[in-house]
CSV table of C-alpha atoms in Angstrom, one decimal:
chain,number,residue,atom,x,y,z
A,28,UNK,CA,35.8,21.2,-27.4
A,29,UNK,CA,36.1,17.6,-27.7
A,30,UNK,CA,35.7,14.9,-24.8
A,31,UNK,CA,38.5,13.3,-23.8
A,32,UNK,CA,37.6,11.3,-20.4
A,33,UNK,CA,38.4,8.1,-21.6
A,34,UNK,CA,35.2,6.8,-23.0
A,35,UNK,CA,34.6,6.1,-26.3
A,36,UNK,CA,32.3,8.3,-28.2
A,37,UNK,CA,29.7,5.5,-28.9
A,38,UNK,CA,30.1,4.3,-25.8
A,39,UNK,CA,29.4,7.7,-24.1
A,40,UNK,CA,26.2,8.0,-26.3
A,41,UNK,CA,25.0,4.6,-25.9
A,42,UNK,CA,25.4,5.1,-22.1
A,43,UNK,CA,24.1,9.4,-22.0
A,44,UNK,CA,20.7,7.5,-23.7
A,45,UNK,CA,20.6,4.6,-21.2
A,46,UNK,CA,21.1,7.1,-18.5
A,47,UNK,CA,18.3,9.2,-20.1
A,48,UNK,CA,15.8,6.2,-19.8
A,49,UNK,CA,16.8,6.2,-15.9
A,50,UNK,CA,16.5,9.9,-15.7
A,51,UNK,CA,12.9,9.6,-17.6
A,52,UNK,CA,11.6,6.9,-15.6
A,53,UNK,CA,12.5,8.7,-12.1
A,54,UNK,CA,11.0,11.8,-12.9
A,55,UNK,CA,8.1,10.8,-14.0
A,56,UNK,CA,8.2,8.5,-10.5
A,57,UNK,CA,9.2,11.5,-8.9
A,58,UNK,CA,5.9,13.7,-10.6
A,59,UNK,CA,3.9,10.1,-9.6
A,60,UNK,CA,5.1,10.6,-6.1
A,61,UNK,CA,4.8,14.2,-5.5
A,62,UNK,CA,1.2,13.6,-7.1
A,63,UNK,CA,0.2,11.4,-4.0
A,64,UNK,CA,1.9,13.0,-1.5
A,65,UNK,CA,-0.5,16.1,-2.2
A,66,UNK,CA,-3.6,14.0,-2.5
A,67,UNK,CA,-3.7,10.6,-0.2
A,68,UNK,CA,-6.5,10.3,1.9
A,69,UNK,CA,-7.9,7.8,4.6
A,70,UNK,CA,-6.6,6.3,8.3
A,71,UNK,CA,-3.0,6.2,7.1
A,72,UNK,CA,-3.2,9.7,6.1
A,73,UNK,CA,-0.3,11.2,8.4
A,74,UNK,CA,2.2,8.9,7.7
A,75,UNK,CA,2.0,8.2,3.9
A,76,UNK,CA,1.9,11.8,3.2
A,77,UNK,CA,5.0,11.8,5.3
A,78,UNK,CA,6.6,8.9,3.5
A,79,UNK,CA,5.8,10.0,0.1
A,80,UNK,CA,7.5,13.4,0.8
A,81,UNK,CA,10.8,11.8,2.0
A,82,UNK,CA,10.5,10.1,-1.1
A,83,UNK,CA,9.7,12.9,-3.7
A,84,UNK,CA,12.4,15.2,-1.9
A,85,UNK,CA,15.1,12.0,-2.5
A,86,UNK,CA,13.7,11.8,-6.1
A,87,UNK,CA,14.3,15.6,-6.9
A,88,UNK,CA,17.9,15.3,-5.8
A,89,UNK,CA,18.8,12.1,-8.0
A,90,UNK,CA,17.0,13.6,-11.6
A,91,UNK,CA,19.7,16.2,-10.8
A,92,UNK,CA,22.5,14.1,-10.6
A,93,UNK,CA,21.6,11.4,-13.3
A,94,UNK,CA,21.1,14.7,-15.3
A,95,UNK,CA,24.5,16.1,-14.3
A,96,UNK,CA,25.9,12.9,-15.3
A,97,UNK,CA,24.7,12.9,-18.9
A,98,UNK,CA,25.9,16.4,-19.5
A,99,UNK,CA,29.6,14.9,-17.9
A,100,UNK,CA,29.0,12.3,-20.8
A,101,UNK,CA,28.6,15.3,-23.5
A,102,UNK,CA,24.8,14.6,-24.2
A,103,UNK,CA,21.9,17.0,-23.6
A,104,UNK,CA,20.0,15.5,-20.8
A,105,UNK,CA,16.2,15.6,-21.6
A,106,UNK,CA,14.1,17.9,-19.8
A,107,UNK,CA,10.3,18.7,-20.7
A,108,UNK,CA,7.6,16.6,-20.0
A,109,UNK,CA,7.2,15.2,-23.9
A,110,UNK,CA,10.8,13.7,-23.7
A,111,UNK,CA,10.1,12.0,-20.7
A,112,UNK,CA,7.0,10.5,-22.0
A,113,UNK,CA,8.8,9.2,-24.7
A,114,UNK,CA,11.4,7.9,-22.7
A,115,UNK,CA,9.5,6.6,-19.5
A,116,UNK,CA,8.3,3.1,-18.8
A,117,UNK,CA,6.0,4.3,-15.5
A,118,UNK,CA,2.5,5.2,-16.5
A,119,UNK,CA,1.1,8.7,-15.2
A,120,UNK,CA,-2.1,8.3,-12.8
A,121,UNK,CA,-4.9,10.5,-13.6
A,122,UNK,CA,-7.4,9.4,-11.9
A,123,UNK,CA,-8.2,9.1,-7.5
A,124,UNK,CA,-6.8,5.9,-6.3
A,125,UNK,CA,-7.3,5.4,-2.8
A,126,UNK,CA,-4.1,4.8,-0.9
A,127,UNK,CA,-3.4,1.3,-0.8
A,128,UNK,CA,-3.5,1.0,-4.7
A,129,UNK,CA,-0.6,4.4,-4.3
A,130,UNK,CA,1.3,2.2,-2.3
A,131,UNK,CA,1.1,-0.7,-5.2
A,132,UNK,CA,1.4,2.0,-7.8
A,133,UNK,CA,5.0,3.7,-6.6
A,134,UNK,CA,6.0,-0.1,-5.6
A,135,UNK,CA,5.8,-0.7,-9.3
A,136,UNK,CA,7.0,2.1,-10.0
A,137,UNK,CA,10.3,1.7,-8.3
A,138,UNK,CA,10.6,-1.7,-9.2
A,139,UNK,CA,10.5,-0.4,-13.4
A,140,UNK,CA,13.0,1.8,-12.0
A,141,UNK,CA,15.5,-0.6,-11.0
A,142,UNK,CA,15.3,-2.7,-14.1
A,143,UNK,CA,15.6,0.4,-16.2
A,144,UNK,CA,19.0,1.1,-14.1
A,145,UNK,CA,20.2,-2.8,-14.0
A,146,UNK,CA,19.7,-2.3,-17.9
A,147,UNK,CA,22.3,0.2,-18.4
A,148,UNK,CA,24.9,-1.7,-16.2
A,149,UNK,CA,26.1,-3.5,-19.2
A,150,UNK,CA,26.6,0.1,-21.5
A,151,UNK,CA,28.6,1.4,-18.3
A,152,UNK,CA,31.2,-1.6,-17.9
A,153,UNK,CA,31.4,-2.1,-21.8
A,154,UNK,CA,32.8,1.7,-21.5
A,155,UNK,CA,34.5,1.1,-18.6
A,156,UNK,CA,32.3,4.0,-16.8
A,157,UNK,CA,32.9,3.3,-13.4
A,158,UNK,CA,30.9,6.8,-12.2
A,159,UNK,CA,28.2,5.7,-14.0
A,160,UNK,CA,28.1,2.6,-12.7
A,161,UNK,CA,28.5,3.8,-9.0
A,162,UNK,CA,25.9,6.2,-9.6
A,163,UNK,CA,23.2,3.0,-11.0
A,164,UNK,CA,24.3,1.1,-7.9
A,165,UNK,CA,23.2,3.9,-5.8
A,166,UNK,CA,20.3,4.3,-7.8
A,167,UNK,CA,19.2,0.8,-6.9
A,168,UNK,CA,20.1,0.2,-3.9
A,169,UNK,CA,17.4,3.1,-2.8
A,170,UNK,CA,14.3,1.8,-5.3
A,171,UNK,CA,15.0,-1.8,-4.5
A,172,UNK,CA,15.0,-0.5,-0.6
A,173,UNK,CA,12.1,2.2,-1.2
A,174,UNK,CA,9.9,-0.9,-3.2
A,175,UNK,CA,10.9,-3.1,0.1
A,176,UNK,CA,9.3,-0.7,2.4
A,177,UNK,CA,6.2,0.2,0.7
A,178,UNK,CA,5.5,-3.7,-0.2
A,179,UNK,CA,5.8,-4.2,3.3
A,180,UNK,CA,2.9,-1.7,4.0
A,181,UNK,CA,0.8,-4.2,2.4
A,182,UNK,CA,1.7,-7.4,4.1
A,183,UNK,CA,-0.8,-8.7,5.9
């Protein structure tokens, strides 16, 4: 059945794919997250592993709705770990940073985050996709927040 919501069809593509850069880059932030949560180490132990949970557990929920939002759009929303490479501008850490180089990494990592969102602003009010666009405003006001607080882990 054809979409009739109001949106163009380009429109609704351009935007599903901008969307599906946001998606990639906050799942793999999410999987970045997740990764240091399980394996931080050192004095401030307690409370990153803390910190980083909240932050994984908020990450799970939004992949969801940016997800659910493509599929509104009529687009397949990527889902396996190749698309996401593709897609994603956060690099994965393989190796055993120690904490305060975490803390830089997933500062970074929300920053890329937020531009990647700011960038599909422009998509959104060219199709007049005002959920989208309430959704990206969301989106940064928690990275741009979330970067704040783990920059400020660093100040000295």
């Amino acid at each position: 059945m054809e979409i009739d919501i109001g949106i163009p069809e380009n429109d609704r593509k351009a935007i599903a794919a901008g969307l599906s850069r946001v998606l990639a880059d906050s799942y793999t932030l999410y999987l970045k997250t997740h990764n240091f949560h399980w394996n931080v180490k050192g004095p401030m132990f307690n409370s990153l592993h803390t910190m980083f949970e909240t932050q994984y557990v908020e990450l799970a929920a939004a992949v969801d709705e940016i997800a659910e939002r493509i599929r509104a759009l009529g687009e397949k929303a990527p889902g396996t770990y190749g698309a996401f490479a593709k897609l994603t501008q956060i690099e994965e850490e393989e190796g055993d940073p120690p904490a305060e180089e975490m803390i830089r990494q997933l500062v970074r990592g929300h920053e890329t985050v937020a531009r990647t969102a700011r960038s599909v602003f422009p998509l959104a009010e060219a199709g007049q996709d005002e959920p989208t666009a309430d959704l990206l405003t969301q989106r940064l006001q928690v990275h741009e927040k979330t970067a704040w607080m783990l920059r400020s882990l660093l100040a000295e």
